Short mmCIF file of C-alpha atoms in Angstrom, two decimals:
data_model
loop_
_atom_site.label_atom_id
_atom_site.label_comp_id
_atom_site.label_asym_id
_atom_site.label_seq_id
_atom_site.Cartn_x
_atom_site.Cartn_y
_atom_site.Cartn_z
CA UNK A 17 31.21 -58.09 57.60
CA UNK A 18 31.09 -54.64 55.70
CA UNK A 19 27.43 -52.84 56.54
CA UNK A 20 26.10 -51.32 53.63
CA UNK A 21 25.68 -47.94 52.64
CA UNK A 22 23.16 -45.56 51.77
CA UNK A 23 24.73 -44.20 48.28
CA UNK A 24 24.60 -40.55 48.57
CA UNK A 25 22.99 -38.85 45.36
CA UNK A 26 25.00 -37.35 42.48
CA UNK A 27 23.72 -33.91 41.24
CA UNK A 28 25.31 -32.93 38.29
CA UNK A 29 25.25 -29.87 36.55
CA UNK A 30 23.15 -29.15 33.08
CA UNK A 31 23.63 -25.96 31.67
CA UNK A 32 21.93 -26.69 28.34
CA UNK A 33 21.16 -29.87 26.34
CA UNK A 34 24.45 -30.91 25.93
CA UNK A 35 25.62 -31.20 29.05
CA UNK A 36 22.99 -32.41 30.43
CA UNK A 37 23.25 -35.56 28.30
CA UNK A 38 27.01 -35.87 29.21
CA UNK A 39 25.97 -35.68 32.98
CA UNK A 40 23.47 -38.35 32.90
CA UNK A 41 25.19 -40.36 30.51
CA UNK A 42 28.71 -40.14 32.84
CA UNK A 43 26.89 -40.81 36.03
CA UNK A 44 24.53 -38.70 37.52
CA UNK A 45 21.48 -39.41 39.60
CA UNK A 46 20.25 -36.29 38.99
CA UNK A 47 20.74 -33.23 37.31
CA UNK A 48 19.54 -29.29 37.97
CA UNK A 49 19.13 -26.67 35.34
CA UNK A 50 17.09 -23.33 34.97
CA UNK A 51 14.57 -21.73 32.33
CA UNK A 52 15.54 -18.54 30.35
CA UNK A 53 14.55 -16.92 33.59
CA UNK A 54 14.54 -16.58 37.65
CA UNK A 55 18.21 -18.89 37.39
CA UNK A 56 21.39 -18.26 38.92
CA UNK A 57 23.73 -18.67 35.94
CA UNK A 58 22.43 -16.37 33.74
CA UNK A 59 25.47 -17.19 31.38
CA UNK A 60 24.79 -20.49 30.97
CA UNK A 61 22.65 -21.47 27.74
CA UNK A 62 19.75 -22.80 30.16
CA UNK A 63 16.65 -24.24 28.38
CA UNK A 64 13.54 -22.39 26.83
CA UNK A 65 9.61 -23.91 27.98
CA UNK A 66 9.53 -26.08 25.15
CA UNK A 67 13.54 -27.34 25.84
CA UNK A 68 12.88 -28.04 29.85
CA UNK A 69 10.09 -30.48 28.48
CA UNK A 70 12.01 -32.56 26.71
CA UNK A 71 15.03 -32.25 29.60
CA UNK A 72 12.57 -33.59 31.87
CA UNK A 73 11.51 -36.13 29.85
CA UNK A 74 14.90 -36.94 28.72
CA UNK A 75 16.51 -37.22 32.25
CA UNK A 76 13.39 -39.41 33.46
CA UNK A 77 13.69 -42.03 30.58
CA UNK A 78 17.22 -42.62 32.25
CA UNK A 79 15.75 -43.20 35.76
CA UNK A 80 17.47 -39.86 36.65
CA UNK A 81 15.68 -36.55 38.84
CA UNK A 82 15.91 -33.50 36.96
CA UNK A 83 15.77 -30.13 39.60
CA UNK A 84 15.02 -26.75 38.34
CA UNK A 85 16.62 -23.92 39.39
CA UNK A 86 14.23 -20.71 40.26
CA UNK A 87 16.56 -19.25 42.70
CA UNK A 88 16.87 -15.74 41.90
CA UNK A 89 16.57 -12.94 44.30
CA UNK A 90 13.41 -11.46 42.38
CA UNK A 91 12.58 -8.06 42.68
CA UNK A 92 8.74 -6.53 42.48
CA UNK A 93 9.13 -6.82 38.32
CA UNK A 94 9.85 -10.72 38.03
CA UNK A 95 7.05 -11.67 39.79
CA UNK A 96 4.40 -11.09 36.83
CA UNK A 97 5.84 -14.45 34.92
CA UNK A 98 6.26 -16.45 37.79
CA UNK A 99 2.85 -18.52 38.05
CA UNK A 100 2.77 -19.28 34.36
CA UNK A 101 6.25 -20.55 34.64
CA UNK A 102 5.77 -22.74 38.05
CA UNK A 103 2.75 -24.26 36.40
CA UNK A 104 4.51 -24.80 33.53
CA UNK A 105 7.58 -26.79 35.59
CA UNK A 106 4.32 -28.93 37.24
CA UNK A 107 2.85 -29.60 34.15
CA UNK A 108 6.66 -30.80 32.85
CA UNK A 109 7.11 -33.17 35.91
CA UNK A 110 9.97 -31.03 37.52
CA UNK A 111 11.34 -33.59 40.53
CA UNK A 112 12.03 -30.25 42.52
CA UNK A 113 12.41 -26.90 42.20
CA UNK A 114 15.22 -25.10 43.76
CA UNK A 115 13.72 -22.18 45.47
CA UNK A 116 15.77 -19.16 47.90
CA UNK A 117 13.05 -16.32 48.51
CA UNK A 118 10.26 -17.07 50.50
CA UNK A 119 7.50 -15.21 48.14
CA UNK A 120 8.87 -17.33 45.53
CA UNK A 121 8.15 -20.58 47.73
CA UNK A 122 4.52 -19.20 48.60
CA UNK A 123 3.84 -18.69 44.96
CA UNK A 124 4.83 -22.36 44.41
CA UNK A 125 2.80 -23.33 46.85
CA UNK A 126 -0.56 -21.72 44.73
CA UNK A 127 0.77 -22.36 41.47
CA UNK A 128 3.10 -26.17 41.47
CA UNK A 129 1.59 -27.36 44.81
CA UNK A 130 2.31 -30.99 43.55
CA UNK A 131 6.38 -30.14 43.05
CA UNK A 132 8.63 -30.64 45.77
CA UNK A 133 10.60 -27.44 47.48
CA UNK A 134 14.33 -27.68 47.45
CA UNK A 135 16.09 -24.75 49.18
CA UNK A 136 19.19 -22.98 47.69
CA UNK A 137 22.14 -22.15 49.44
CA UNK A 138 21.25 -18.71 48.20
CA UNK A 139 19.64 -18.85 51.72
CA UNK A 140 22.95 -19.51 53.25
CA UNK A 141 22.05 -21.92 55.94
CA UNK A 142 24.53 -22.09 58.31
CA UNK A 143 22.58 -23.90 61.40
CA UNK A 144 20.03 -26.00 62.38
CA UNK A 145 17.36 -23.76 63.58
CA UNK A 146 17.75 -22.30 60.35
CA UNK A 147 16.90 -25.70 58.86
CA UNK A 148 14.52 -27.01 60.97
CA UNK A 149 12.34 -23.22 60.13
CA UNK A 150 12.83 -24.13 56.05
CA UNK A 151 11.57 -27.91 57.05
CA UNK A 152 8.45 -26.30 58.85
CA UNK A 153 7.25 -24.26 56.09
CA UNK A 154 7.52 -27.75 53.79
CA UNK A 155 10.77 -27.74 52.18
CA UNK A 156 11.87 -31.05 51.49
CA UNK A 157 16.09 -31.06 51.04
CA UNK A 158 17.83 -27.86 52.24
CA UNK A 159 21.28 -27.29 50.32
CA UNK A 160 23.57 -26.13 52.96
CA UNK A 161 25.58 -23.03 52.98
CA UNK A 162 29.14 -23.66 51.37
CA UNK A 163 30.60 -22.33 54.90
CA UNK A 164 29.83 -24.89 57.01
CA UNK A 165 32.39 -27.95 58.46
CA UNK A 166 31.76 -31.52 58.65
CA UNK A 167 31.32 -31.38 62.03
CA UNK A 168 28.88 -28.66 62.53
CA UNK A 169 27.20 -30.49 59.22
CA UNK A 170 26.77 -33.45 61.60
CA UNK A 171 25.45 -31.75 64.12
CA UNK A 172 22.81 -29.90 61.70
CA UNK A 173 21.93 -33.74 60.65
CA UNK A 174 21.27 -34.80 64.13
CA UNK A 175 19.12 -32.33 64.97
CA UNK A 176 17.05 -32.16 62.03
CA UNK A 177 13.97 -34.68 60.92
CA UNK A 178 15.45 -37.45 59.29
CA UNK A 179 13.07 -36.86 56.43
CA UNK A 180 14.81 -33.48 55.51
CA UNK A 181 17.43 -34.48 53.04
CA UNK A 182 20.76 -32.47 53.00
CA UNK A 183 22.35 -31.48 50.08
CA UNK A 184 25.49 -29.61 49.99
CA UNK A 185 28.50 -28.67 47.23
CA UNK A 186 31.24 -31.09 46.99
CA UNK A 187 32.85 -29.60 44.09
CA UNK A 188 33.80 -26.38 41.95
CA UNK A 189 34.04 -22.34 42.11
CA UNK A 190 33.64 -20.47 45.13
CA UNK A 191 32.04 -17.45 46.22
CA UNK A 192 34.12 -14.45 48.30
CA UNK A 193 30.69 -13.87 49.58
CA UNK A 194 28.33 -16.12 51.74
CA UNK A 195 26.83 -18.55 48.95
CA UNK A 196 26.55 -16.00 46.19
CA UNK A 197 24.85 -13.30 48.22
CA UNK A 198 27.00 -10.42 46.94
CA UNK A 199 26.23 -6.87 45.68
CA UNK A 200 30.08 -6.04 43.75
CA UNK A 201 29.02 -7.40 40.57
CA UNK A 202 25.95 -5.42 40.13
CA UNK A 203 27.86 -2.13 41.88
CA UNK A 204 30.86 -2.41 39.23
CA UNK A 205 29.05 -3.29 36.13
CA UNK A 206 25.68 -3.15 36.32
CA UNK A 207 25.23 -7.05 36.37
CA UNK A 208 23.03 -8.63 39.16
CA UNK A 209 24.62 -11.54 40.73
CA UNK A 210 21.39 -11.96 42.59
CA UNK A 211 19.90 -12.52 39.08
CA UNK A 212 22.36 -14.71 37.94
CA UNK A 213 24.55 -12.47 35.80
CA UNK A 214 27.68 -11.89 38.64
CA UNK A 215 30.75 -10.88 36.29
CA UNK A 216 32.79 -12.23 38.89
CA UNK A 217 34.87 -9.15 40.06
CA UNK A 218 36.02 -10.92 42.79
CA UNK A 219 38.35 -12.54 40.35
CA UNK A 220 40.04 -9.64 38.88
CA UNK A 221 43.64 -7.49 39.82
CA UNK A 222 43.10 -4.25 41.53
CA UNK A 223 45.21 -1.36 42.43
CA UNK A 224 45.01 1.97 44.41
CA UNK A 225 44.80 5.04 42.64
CA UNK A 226 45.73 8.46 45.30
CA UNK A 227 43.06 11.60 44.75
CA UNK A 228 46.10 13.62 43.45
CA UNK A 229 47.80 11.68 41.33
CA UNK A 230 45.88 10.24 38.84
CA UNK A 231 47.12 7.51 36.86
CA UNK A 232 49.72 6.19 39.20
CA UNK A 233 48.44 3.02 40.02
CA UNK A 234 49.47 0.96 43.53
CA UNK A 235 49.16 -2.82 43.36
CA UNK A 236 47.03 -4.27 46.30
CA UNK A 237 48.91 -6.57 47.52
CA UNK A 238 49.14 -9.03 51.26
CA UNK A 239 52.42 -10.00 50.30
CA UNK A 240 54.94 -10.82 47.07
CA UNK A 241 52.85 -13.54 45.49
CA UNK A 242 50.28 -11.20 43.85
CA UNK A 243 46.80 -9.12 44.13
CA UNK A 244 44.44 -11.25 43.46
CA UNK A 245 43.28 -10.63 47.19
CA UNK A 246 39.48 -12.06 46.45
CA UNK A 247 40.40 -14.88 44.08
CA UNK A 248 39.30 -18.27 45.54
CA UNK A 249 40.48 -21.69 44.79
CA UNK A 250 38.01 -24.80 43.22
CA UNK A 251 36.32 -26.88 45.73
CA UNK A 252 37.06 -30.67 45.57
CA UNK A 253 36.16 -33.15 47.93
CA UNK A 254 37.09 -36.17 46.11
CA UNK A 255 39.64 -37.76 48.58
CA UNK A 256 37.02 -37.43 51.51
CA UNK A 257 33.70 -39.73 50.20
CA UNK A 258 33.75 -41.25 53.33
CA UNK A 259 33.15 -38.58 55.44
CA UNK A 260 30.90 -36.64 53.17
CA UNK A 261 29.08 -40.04 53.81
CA UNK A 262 29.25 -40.02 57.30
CA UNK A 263 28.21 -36.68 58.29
CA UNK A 264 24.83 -37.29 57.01
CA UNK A 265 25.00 -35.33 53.32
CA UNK A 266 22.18 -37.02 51.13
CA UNK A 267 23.21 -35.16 47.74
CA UNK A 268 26.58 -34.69 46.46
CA UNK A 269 26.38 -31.22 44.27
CA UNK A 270 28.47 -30.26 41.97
CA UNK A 271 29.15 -26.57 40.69
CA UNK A 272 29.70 -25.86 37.17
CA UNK A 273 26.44 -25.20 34.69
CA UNK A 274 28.47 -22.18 33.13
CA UNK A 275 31.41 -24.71 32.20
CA UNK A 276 31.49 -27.00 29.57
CA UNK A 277 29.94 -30.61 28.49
CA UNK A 278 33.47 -32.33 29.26
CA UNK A 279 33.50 -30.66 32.45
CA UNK A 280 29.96 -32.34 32.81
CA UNK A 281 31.06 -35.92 32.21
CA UNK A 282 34.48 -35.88 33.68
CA UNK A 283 33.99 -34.60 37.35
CA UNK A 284 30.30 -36.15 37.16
CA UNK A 285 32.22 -39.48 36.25
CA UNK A 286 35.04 -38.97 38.96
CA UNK A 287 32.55 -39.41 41.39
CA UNK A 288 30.18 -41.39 40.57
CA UNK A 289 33.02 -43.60 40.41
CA UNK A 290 34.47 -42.65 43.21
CA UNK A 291 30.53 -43.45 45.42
CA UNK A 292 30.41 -46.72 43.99
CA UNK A 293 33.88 -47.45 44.76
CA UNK A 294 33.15 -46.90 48.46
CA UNK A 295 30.16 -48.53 48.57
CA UNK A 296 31.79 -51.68 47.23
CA UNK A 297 34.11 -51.52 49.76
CA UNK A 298 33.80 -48.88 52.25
CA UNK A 299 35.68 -50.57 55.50
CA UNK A 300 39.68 -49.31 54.62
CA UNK A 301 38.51 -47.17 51.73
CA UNK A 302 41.27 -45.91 49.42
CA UNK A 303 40.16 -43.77 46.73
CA UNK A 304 41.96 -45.45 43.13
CA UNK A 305 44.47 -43.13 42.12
CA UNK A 306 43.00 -43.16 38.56
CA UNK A 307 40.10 -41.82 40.16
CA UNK A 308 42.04 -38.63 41.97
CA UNK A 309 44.17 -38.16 38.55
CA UNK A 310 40.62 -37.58 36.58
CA UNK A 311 39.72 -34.35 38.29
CA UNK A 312 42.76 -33.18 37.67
CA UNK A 313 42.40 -33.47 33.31
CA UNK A 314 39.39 -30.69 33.07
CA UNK A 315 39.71 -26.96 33.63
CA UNK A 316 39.87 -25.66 36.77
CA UNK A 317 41.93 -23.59 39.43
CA UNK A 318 44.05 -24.96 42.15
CA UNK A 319 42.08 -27.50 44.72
CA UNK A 320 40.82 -26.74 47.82
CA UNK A 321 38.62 -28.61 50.86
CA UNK A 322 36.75 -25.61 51.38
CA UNK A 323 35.29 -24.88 54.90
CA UNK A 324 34.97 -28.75 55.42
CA UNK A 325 37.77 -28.89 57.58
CA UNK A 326 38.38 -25.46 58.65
CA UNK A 327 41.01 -24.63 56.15
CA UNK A 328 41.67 -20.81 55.87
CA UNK A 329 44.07 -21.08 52.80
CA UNK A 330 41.22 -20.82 50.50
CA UNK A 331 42.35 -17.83 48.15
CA UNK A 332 44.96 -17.82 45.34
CA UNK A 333 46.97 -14.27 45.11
CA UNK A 334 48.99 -14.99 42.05
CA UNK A 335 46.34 -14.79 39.12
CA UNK A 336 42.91 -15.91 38.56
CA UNK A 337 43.38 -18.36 35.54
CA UNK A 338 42.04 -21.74 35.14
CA UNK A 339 44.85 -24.87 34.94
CA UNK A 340 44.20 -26.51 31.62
CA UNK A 341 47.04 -29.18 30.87
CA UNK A 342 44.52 -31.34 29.00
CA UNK A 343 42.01 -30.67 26.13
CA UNK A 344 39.25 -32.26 24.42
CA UNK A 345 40.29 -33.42 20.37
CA UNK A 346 36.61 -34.94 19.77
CA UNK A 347 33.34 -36.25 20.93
CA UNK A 348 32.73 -39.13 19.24
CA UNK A 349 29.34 -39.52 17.29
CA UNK A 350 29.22 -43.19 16.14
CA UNK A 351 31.46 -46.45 16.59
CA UNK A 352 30.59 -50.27 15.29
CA UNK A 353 30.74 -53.41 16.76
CA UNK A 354 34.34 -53.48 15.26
CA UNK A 355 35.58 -50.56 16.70
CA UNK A 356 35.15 -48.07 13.97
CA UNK A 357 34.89 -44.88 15.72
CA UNK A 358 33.59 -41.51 14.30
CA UNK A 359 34.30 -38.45 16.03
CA UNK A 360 33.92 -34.85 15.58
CA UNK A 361 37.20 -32.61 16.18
CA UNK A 362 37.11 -30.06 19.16
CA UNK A 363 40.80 -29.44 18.86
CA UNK A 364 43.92 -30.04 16.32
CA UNK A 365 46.26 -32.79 16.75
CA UNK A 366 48.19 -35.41 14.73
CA UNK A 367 49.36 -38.92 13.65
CA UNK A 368 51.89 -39.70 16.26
CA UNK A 369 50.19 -38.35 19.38
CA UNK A 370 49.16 -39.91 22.52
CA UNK A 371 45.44 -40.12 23.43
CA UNK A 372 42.88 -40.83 25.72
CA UNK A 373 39.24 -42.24 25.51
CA UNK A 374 36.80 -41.82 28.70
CA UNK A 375 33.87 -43.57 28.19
CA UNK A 376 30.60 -43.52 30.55
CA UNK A 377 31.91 -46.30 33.44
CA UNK A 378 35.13 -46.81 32.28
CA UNK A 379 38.89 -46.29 33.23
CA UNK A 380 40.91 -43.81 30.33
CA UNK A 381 41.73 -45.89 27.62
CA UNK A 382 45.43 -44.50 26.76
CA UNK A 383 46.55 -45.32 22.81
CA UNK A 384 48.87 -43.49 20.14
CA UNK A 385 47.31 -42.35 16.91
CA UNK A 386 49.16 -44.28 14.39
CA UNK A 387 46.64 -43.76 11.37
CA UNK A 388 43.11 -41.59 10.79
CA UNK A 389 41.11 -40.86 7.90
CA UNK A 390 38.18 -38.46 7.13
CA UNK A 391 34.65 -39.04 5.97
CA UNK A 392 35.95 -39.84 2.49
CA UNK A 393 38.12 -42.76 3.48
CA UNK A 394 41.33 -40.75 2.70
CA UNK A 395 44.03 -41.46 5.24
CA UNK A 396 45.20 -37.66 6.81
CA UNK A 397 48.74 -37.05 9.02
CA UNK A 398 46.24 -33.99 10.92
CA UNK A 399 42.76 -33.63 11.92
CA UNK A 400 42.74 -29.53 11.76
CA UNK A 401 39.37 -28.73 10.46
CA UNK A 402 36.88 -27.22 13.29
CA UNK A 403 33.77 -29.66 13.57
CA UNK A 404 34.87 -31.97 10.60
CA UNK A 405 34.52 -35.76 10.95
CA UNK A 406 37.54 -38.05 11.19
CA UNK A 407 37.65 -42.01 11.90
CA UNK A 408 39.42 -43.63 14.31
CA UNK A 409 40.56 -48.01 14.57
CA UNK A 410 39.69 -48.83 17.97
CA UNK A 411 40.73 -52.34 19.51
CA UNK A 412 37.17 -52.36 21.18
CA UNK A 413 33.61 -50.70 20.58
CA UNK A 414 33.54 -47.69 22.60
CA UNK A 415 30.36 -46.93 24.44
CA UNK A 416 28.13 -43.36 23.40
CA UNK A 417 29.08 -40.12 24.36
CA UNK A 418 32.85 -41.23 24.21
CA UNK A 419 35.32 -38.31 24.71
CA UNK A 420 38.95 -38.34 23.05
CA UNK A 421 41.65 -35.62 25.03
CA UNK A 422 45.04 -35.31 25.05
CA UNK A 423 47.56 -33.57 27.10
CA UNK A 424 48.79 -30.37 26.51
CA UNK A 425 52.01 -30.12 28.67
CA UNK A 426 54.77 -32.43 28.71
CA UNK A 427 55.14 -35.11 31.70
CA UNK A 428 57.47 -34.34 34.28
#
């Protein structure tokens, strides 16, 4: 007889409005997102006062938690706005906030007593003392370090209260430096990573330059695939649900509030499917290969397991760009009981081509494009026109926030 599971939580990333609606609407339990200020992703759009109201408000009438992010490293200067803003995130019904410096959790304490304290891997913990202190002063979930293994994540668990939840990354970008605590972005270019505006310098191609001989540049390199020597690869944990599961993790996070709305919905999707899959059926658990193919159709850099396992081969020397062999041609605004689908064009493509459709829940729905119109009725061979509207026959009514792609390499 299979013994149920306790489903692990889905944390999706919201970077603004949009993408927040993809997340929840493609899976998530709950989402996290920052203000205009004291966030970690400074280049995301984030959310103004009167726009993290109606996210809150938003994400609850969908049953789903919605965690703020006020995780900066402040210095003496950010503290002025800080109890306006923490009452402000009470007063919204923030489910947590996601806190790493401990004045900033004793100023929560005076000013959004009533909100629960999540805290950041910006902390970096990396043991259980180290937990068990963060669970002392009141902290509710700790979000582990990304350097940690399963096993000494197990370990943390057991010697933890069983009331602390643990939340850790399962997958997205990585940090050269121990969760994000790194000074080369603000030493190179003036940007704070500790404020949320790293300009990722990690990721770029250096050379040596000798004191006498200026403009003769030496590539840095380990070996002959390249100089990218600080260039890591993605996190993804897909393939490993089960022991994710059984090494006590409560939240499944996943990186990415800088990266687009599709991004959102398609690795948000991947495993919330994937969760539900296992807790179906979790005794000989095989993850559906339609399942493992999905993570692979949104931007990202080669895959990794991260420290989960021990891996060294985390960095990439050749280049730092992002794989993109698929692209998004529309997100569909409106489609009738009859399958009359409207969509709104992201990218260019043509009569003749091969599709796909995700929907919220569903498998890709794989067609060819043998007729479209636009808003006027008048049958077109190319949808080319940034943002205009073009209808599509479905054999089916396709379910909100409905995402056409297609491929953008050839098959092998």
């Amino acid at each position: 007889m299979t013994t149920p599971i306790k489903k692990p939580e889905i944390l999706a990333p919201a970077g603004d409005y949009e993408k927040l609606r993809y997340a929840i609407a493609y899976g998530a339990d709950a989402v996290y997102l920052a203000g205009r200020l004291f966030g970690m992703r400074a280049a995301a759009g984030n959310f103004d006062d009167a726009q993290l109201r109606e996210a809150i408000a938003y994400a609850h009438a969908r049953n789903v938690k919605c965690y703020i992010t006020v995780n900066i490293m402040p210095s003496n200067r950010d503290l002025e706005a800080l109890p306006a803003y923490l009452e402000l995130l009470q007063d919204a019904g923030a489910d947590a906030l996601i806190l790493a410096d401990v004045g900033v959790l004793a100023m929560a304490r005076r000013y959004a007593p009533r909100v629960p304290v999540h805290i950041s891997t910006q902390t970096s913990i990396l043991n259980y003392e180290a937990a068990n202190f963060w669970a002392d002063l009141g902290a509710e979930r700790i979000v582990l370090a990304r350097e940690l293994s399963l096993e000494e994540i197990t370990e943390i668990r057991a010697k933890t209260p069983k009331d602390l939840e643990i939340e850790a990354f399962v997958h997205g970008a990585m940090c050269i430096s121990y969760s994000g605590r790194c000074l080369i972005s603000q030493y190179l270019t003036d940007r704070d990573a500790n404020h949320g505006a790293c300009s990722q310098p990690c990721r770029w191609q250096y050379s040596l330059v000798e004191e006498k001989r200026p403009g003769e540049y030496f590539p840095v390199e380990e070996d002959t695939r390249g100089t990218y020597l600080y260039n890591s690869k993605d996190l993804c944990m897909i393939e490993h649900i089960p022991e994710l599961v059984r090494a006590g993790i409560d939240s499944f996070k996943i990186e990415g509030r800088a990266k687009t709305a599709y991004y959102a919905a398609g690795i948000t999707s991947a495993y919330r499917r994937a969760v539900d899959a296992y807790a179906a059926q979790p005794d000989g658990f095989v993850l559906p290969d339609e399942i493992r193919q999905e993570i692979s159709k949104v931007s990202h850099r080669n895959y990794y397991t991260g420290f989960y396992f021990g891996e060294r081969n985390g960095q990439f020397y050749e280049d730092s760009h992002y794989i993109r062999d698929w692209e998004v041609t529309g997100l569909m605004q409106d489609c009738t009981q009859a399958g009359d689908a409207v969509f709104t064009l992201k990218n260019r493509f043509f009569v003749g081509e091969t599709l796909e459709l995700i929907q919220p829940g569903e498998p890709p729905y794989r067609f060819t494009v043998n007729a479209m119109t636009d808003d006027k009725g008048t049958a077109i061979d190319v949808a080319q026109h940034p943002e205009m509207r073009f209808h599509l026959q479905l054999p089916f009514a396709a379910k909100p926030f409905s995402i056409l792609r297609r491929e953008t390499l050839p098959r092998d």
